[in-house]
Short mmCIF file of C-alpha atoms and ligand atoms in Angstrom, two decimals:
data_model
loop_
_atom_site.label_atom_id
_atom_site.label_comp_id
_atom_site.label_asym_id
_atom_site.label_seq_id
_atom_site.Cartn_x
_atom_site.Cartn_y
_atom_site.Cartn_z
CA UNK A 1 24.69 13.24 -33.89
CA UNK A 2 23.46 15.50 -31.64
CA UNK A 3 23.71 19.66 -32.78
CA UNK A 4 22.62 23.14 -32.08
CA UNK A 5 19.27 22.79 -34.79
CA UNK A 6 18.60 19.37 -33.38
CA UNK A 7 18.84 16.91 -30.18
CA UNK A 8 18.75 12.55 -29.45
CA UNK A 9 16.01 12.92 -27.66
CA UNK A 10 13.35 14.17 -30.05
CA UNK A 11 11.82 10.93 -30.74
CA UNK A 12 11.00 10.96 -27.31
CA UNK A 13 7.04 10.56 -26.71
CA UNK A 14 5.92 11.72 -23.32
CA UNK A 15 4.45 9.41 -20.65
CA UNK A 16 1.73 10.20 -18.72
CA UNK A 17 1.56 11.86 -15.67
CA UNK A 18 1.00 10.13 -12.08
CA UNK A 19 -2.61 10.32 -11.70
CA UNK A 20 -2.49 10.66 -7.71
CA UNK A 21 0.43 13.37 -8.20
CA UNK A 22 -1.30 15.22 -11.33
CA UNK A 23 -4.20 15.84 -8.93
CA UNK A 24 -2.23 16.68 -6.01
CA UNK A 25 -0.31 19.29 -8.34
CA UNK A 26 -4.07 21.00 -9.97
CA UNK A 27 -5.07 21.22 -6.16
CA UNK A 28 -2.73 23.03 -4.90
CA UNK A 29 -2.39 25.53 -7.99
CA UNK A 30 -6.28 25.86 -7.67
CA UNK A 31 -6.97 29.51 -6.02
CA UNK A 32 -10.38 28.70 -4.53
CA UNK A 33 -11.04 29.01 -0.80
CA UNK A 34 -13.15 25.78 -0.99
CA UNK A 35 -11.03 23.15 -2.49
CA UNK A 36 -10.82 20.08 -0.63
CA UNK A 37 -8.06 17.62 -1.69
CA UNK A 38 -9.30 14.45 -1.66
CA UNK A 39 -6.77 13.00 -3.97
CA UNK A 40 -3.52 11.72 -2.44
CA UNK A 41 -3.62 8.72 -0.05
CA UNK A 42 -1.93 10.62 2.70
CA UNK A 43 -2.87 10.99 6.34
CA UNK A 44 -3.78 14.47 7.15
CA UNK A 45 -5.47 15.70 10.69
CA UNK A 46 -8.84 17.24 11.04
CA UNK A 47 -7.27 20.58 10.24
CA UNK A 48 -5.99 19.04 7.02
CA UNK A 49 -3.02 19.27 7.95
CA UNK A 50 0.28 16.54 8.26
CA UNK A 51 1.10 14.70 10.79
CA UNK A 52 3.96 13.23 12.33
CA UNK A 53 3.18 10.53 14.56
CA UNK A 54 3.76 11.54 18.53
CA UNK A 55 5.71 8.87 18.55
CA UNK A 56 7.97 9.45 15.76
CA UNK A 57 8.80 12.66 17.19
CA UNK A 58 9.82 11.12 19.98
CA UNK A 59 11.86 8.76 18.60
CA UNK A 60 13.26 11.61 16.60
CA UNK A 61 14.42 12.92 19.47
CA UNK A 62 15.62 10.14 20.79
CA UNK A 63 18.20 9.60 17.97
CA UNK A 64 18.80 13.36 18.18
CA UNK A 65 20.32 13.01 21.57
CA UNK A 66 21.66 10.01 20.79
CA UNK A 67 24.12 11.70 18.76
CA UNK A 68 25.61 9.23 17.11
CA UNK A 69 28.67 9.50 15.11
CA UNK A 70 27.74 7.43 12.73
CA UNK A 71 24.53 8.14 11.89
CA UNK A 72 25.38 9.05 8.45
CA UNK A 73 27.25 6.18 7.13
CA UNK A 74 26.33 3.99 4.70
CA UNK A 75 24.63 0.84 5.76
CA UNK A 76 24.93 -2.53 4.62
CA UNK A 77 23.80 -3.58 1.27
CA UNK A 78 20.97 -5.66 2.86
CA UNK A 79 20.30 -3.07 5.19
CA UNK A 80 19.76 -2.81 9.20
CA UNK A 81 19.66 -6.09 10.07
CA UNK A 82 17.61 -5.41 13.37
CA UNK A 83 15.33 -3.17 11.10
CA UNK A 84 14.91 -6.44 9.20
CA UNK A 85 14.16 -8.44 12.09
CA UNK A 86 11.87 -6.41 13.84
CA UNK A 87 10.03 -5.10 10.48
CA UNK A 88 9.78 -9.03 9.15
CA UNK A 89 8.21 -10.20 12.83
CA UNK A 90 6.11 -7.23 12.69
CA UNK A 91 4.34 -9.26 9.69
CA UNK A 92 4.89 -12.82 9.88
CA UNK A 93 5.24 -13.39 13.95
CA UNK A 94 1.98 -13.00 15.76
CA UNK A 95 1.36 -14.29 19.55
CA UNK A 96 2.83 -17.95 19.83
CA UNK A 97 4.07 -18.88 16.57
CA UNK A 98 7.25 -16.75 16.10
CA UNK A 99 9.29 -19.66 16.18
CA UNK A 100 11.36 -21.47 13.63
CA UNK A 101 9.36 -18.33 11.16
CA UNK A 102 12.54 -16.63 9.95
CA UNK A 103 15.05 -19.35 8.63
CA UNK A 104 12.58 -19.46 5.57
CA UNK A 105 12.53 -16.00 4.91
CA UNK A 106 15.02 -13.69 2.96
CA UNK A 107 14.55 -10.15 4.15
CA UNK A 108 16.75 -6.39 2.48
CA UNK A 109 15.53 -3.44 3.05
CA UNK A 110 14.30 -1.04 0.43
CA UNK A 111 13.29 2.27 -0.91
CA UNK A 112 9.98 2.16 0.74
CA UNK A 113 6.91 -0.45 -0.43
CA UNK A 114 7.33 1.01 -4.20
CA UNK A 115 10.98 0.01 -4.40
CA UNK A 116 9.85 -3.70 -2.72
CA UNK A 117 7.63 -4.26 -5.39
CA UNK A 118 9.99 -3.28 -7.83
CA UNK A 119 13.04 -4.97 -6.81
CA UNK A 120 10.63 -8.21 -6.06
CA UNK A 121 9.68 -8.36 -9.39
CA UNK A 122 13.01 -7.04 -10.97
CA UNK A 123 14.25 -10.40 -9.04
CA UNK A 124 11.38 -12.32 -10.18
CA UNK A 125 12.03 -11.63 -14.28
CA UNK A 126 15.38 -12.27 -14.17
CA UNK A 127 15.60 -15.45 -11.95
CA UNK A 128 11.85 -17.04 -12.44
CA UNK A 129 10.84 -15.36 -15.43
CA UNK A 130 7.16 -15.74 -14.98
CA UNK A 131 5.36 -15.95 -18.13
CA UNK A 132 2.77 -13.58 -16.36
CA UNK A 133 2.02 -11.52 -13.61
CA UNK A 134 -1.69 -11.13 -12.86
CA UNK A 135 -2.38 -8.19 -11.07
CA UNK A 136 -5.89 -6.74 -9.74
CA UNK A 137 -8.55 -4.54 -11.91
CA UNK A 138 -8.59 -2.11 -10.29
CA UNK A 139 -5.14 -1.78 -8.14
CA UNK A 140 -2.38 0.97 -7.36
CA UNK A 141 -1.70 2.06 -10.91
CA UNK A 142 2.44 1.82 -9.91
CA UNK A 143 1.81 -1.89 -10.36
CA UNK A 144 1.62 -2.10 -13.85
CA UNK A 145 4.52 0.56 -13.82
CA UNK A 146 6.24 -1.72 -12.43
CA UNK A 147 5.87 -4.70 -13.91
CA UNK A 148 6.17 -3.20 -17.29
CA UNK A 149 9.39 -1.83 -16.52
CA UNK A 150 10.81 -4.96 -15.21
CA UNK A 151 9.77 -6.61 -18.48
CA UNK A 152 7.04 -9.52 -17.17
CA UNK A 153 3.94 -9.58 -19.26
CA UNK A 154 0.86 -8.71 -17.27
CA UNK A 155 -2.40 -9.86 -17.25
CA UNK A 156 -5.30 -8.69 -14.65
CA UNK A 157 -7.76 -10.44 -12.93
CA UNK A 158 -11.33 -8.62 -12.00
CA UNK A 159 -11.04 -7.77 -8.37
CA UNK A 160 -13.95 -5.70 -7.87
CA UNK A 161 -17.95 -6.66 -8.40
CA UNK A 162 -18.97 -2.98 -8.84
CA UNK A 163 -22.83 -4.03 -8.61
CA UNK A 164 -21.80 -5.65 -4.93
CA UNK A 165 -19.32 -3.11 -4.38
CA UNK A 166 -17.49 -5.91 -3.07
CA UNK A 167 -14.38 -8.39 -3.73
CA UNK A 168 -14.98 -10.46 -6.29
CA UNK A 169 -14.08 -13.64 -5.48
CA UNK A 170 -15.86 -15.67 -8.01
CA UNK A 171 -14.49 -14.04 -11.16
CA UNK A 172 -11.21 -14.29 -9.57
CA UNK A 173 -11.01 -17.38 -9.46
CA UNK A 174 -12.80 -18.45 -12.61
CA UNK A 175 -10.08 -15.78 -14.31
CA UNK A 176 -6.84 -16.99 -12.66
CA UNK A 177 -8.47 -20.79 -12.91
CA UNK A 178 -8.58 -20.40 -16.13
CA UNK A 179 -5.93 -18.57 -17.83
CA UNK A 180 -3.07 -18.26 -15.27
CA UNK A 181 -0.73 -21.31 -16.02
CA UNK A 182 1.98 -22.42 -13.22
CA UNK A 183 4.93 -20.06 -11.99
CA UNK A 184 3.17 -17.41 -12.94
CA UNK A 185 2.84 -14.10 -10.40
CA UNK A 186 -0.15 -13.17 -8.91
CA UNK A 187 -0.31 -9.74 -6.79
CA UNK A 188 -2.34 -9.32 -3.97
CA UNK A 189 -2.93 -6.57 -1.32
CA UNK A 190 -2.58 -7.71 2.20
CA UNK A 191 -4.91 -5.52 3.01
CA UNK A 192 -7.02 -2.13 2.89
CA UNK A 193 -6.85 -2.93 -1.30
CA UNK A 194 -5.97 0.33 -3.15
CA UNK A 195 -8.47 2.24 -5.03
CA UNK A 196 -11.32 -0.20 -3.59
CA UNK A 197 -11.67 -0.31 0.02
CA UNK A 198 -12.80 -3.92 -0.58
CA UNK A 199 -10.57 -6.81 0.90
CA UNK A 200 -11.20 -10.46 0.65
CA UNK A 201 -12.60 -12.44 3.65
CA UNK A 202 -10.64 -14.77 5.93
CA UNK A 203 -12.42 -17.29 4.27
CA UNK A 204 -11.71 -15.97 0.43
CA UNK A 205 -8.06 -15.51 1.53
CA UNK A 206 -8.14 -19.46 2.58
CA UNK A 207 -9.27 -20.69 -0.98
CA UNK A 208 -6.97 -17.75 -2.43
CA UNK A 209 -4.12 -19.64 -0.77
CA UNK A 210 -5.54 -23.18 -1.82
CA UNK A 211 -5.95 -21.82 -5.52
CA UNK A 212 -2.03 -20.35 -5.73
CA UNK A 213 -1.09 -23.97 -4.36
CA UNK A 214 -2.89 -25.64 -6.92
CA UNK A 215 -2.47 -23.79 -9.67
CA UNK A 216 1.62 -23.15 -9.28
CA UNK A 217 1.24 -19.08 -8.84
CA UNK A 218 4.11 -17.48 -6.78
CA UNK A 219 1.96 -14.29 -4.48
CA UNK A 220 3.48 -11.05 -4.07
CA UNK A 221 2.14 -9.87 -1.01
CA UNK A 222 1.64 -5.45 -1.62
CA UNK A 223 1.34 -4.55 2.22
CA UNK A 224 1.40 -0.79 2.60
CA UNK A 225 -1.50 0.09 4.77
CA UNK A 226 -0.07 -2.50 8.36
CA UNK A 227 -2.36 -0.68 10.87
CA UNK A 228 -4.23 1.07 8.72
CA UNK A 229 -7.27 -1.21 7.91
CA UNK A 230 -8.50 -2.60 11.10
CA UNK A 231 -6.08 -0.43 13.24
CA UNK A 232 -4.12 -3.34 14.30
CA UNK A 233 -1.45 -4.76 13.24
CA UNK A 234 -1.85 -8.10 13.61
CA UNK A 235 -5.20 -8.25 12.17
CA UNK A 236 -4.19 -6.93 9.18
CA UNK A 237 -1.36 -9.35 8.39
CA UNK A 238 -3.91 -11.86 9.22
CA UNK A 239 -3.47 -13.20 5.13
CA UNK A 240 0.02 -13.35 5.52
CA UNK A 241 0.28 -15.42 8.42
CA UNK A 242 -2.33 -17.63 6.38
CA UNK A 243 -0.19 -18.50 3.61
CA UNK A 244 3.06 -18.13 5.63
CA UNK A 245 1.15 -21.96 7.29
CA UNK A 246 -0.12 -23.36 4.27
CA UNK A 247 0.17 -26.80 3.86
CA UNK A 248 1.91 -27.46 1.55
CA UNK A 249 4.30 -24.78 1.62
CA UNK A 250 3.61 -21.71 -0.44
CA UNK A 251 7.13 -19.74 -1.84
CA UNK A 252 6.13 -16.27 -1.95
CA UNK A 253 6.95 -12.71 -1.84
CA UNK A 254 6.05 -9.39 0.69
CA UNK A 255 6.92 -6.08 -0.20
CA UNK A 256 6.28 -4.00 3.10
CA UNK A 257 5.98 -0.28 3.40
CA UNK A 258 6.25 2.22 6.14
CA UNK A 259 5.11 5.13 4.73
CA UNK A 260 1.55 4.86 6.09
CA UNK A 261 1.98 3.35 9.46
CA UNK A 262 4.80 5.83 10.62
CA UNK A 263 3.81 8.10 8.28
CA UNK A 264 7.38 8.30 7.23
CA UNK A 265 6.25 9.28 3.38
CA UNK A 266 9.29 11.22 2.54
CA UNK A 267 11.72 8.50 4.16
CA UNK A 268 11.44 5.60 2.23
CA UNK A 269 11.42 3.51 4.61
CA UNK A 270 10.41 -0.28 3.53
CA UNK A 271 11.78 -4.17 3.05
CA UNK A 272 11.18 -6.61 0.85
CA UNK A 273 10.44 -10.54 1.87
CA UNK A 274 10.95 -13.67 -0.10
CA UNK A 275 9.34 -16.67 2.20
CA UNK A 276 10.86 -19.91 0.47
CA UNK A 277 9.89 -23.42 0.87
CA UNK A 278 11.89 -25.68 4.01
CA UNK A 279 12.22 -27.94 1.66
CA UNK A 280 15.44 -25.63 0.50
CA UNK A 281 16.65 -25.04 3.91
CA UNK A 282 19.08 -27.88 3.91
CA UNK A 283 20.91 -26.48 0.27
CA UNK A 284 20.88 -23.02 1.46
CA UNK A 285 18.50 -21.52 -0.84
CA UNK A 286 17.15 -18.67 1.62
CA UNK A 287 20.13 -17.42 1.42
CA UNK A 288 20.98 -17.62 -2.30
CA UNK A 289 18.22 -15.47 -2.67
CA UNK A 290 19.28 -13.24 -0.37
CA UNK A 291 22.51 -13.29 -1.48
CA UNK A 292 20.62 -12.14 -5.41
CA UNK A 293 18.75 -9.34 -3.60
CA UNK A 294 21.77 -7.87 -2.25
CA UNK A 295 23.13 -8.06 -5.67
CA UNK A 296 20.16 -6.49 -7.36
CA UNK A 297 20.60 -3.76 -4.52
CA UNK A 298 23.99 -3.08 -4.91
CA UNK A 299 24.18 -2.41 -8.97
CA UNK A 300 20.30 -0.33 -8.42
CA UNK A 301 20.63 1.85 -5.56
CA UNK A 302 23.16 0.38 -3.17
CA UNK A 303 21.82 0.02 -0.08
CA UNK A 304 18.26 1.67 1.18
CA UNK A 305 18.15 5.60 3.17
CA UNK A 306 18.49 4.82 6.75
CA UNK A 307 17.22 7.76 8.45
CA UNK A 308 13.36 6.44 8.30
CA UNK A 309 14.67 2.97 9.37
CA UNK A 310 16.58 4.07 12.42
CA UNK A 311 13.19 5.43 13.63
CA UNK A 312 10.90 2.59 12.91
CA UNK A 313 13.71 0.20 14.77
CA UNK A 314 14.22 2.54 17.79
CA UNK A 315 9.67 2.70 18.14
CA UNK A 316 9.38 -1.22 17.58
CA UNK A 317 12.78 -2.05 19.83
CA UNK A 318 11.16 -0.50 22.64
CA UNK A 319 7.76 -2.00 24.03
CA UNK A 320 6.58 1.52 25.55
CA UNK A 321 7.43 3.26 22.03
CA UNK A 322 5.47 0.15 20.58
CA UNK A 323 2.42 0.64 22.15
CA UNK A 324 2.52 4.46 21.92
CA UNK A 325 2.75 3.31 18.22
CA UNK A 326 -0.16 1.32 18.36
CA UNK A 327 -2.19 4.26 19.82
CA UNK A 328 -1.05 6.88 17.38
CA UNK A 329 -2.36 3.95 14.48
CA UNK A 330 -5.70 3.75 16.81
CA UNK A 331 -6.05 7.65 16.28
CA UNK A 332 -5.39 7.93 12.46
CA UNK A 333 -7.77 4.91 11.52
CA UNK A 334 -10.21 6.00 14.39
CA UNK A 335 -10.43 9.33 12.60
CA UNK A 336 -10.76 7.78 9.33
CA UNK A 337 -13.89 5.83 10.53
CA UNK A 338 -15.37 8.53 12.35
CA UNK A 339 -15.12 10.87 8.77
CA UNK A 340 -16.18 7.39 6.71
CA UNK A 341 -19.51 7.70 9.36
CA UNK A 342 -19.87 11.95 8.78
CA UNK A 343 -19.94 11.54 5.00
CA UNK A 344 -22.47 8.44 5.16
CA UNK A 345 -24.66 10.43 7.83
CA UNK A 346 -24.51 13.43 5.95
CA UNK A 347 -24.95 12.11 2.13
CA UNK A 348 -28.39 10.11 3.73
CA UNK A 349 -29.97 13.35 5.48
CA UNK A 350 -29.81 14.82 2.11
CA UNK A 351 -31.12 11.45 0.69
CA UNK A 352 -28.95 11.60 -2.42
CA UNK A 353 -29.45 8.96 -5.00
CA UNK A 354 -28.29 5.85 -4.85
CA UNK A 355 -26.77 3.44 -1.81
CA UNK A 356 -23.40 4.79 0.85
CA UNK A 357 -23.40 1.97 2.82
CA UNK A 358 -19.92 0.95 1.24
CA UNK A 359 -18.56 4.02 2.16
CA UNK A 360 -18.85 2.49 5.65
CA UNK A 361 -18.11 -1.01 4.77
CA UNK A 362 -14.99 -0.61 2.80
CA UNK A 363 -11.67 -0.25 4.75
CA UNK A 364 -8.54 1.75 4.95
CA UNK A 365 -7.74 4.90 3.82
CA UNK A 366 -9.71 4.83 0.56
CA UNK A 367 -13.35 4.99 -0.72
CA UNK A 368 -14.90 3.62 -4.16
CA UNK A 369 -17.82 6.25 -3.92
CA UNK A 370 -19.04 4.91 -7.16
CA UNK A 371 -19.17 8.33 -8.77
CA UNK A 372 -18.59 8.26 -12.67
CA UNK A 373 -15.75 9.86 -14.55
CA UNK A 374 -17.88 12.74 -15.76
CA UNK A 375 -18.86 13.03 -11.69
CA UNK A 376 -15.45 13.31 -11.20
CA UNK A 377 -14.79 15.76 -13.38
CA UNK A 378 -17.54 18.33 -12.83
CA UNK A 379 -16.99 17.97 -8.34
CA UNK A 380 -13.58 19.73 -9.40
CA UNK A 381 -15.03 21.94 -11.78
CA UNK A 382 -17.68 23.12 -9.91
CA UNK A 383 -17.23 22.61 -6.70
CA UNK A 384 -13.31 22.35 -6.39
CA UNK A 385 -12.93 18.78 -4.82
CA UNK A 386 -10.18 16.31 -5.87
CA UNK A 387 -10.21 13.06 -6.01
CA UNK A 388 -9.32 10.12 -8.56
CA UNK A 389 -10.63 9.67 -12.30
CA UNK A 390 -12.00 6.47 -10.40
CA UNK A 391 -14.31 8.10 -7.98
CA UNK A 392 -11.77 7.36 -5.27
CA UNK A 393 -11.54 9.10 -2.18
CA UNK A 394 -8.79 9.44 0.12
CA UNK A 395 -11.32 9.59 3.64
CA UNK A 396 -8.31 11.19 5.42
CA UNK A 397 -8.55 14.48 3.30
CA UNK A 398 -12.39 15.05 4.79
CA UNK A 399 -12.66 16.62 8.56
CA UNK A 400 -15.55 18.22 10.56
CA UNK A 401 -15.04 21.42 8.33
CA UNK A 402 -15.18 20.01 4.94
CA UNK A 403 -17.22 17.43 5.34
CA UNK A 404 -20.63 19.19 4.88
CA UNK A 405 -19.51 20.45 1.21
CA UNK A 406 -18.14 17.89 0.48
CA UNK A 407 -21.38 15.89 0.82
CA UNK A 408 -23.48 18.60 -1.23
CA UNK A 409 -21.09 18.80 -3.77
CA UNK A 410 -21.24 14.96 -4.06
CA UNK A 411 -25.28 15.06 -4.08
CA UNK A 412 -25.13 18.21 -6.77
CA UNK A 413 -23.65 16.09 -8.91
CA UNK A 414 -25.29 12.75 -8.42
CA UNK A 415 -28.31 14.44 -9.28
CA UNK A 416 -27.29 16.31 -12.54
CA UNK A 417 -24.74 14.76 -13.73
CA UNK A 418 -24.60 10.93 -15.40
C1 LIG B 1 -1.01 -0.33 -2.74
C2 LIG B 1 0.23 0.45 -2.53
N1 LIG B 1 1.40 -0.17 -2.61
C3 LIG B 1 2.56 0.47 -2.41
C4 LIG B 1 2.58 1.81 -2.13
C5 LIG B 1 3.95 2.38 -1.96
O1 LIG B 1 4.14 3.38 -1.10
P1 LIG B 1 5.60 3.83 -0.67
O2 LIG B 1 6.50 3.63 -1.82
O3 LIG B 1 5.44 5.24 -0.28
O4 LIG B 1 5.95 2.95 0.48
C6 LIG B 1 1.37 2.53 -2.05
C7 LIG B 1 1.35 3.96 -1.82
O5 LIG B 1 0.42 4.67 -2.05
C8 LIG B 1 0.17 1.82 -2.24
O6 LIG B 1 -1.02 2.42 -2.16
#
């Protein structure tokens, strides 16, 4: 078919580009001395720059001296098993009530929280075949990716009250009350929600577990930002744990990322967790599923990269590399507050228009400014500063030098600009 004057592929329309890695891309091909990249959820360090965790180095060089012979084999198509352990009590096993939580939960490790989701919900259309998965307006765009690609129909539900600038519980409910119908997905970030900032309260995340129950909806759990939110661990698993104890039973799913926490972007380091019902325990059903994950595994990728789960397992093995963990999270989301705080402080002295008190209220690495699409579009024209289509801002990309014009260029265009 195929010859010199022509080729297969010409019918071949062209998707569009990543929105996060588009920007990312324009920034650093922009020239100016000014730019500020604001764009990319990505931890960077008050000199914008990367940053591996102390603790990772350490570990790092741990493993280095280790020398192990085989630290380049393949692993097992479910992965490191003590990876699994220690990355599935990191979620579901806070103070006291570890015990008895794993024989319900099917654990494999995967290419980092992006290849959990997919591989969840690759699993979930060809064993469940929801007739739907609902996921969030607005979310992480990769979800409907995602879920497109794995063939489930999707629906959304409206997560965010933009007048509140807050969850939007109410509308949620009404939507997925009303048109959601039983065995049908729902997706839900455990916390720190991605673009918003805005997570539900204990109390929402109660009746969010009450309305799955009643209504027949399977959650899938999006957890990339453990540590992140609150700066501790626990607290921000705090959902989980919830609907890990509802009564009665909830089957649902976690995909779990490490990119954030360790900041082990590059590594892929991740794992994927179907919780199932006791009532199965007796016929083996935790580990039929496990046994379908492996499966899916094997014929998609094999088995997950191991080099960014050997050094997750050798910091959460070891209680001193733990808590040196814990502090290194402390610092990243203590700087994120303290640059949430600058930007607030600063856009008030120069009383720009409008209200900033969600910049301070919403959590995590992101902020909703608020700022329109045309806002968007002339802070990067005119002033050089990148951010999402959305108005979100990744708070890490802001330190004590950038900060100042960053502000002004937000209250430039606030004021001339609709
Ligand atoms: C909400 C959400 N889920 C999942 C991911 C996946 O990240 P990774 O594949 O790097 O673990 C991200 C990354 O930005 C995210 O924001």
């Amino acid at each position: 078919m195929s010859n010199s004057e022509s080729s297969r592929f010409t019918t071949l329309s062209v998707p569009p580009a990543d929105e996060a890695f588009a920007v990312n891309g324009a920034y650093l091909a922009d020239t100016s001395p000014d730019k500020v990249n604001l764009g990319i959820g990505v931890y960077r360090t008050d000199e914008g720059r990367p940053w591996p965790l102390r603790v990772v180095e350490r570990a790092e060089n741990q493993l280095h001296e280790e020398h192990d012979a085989a630290r380049h084999e393949y692993l097992a198509i479910r992965g490191d098993v003590e990876f699994l352990d220690l990355a599935r009590d990191l979620v579901f096993a806070s103070a006291g009530d570890k015990e008895g939580s794993d024989d319900r939960i099917a654990s494999v490790q995967t290419v980092s929280g992006t290849g959990a989701n997919r591989l969840g919900a690759d699993f979930l259309a060809q064993h469940l075949r929801p007739g739907r998965v609902w996921i969030p307006e607005p979310t992480w765009s990769n979800h409907h990716a995602i879920w497109t690609f794995a063939g489930v129909a999707r629906g959304t539900y409206p997560y965010y009250d933009v007048a509140g600038k807050c969850f939007d519980w109410v509308r949620t409910a009404q939507t997925l009350n009303e048109q959601a119908s039983p065995g049908d997905v729902v997706v839900l970030h455990a916390c720190a929600h991605n673009p918003t900032g805005a997570d539900p309260s204990k109390e929402q995340w109660e009746k969010f577990a009450a309305l799955c129950q009643a209504k027949g909806l399977i959650p899938f759990f999006d957890l990339a930002y453990q540590g992140f939110a609150s700066g501790s661990v626990e607290e921000d698993s705090w959902a989980i744990r919830h609907f890990f104890h509802y009564q009665p039973q909830l089957e649902f799913f976690v995909a779990q990322s490490f990119s954030k926490n360790f900041g082990l972007y590059g590594q892929r380091a991740g794992a994927l967790h179907v919780v199932t019902s006791s009532a199965g325990l007796s016929t083996g059903v935790s580990q039929a599923v496990l046994a379908n994950l492996c499966s899916l595994v094997r014929g998609e990728y094999s088995m997950a990269p191991r080099r960014g789960s050997e050094i997750v397992k050798t910091v959460l093995r070891s209680p001193d590399m733990r808590r040196q963990w814990h502090e290194d999270l402390q610092l990243m989301s203590g700087r994120i507050k303290a640059m949430r705080q600058a930007l607030y402080d600063r856009l008030v002295a120069l009383q720009t228009p409008g209200t900033w008190e969600h910049i301070l209220s919403q959590i995590g690495m992101f902020s909703y400014t608020g700022l329109s699409e045309n806002q968007v579009f002339a802070i990067t024209q005119r002033h050089h500063v990148y951010l999402l289509k959305s108005g979100r801002i990744s708070i890490s990309g802001l330190n004590e030098s950038n900060v100042d014009y960053v502000a002004r260029a937000i209250d430039d265009v606030v004021r001339t600009v609709i």
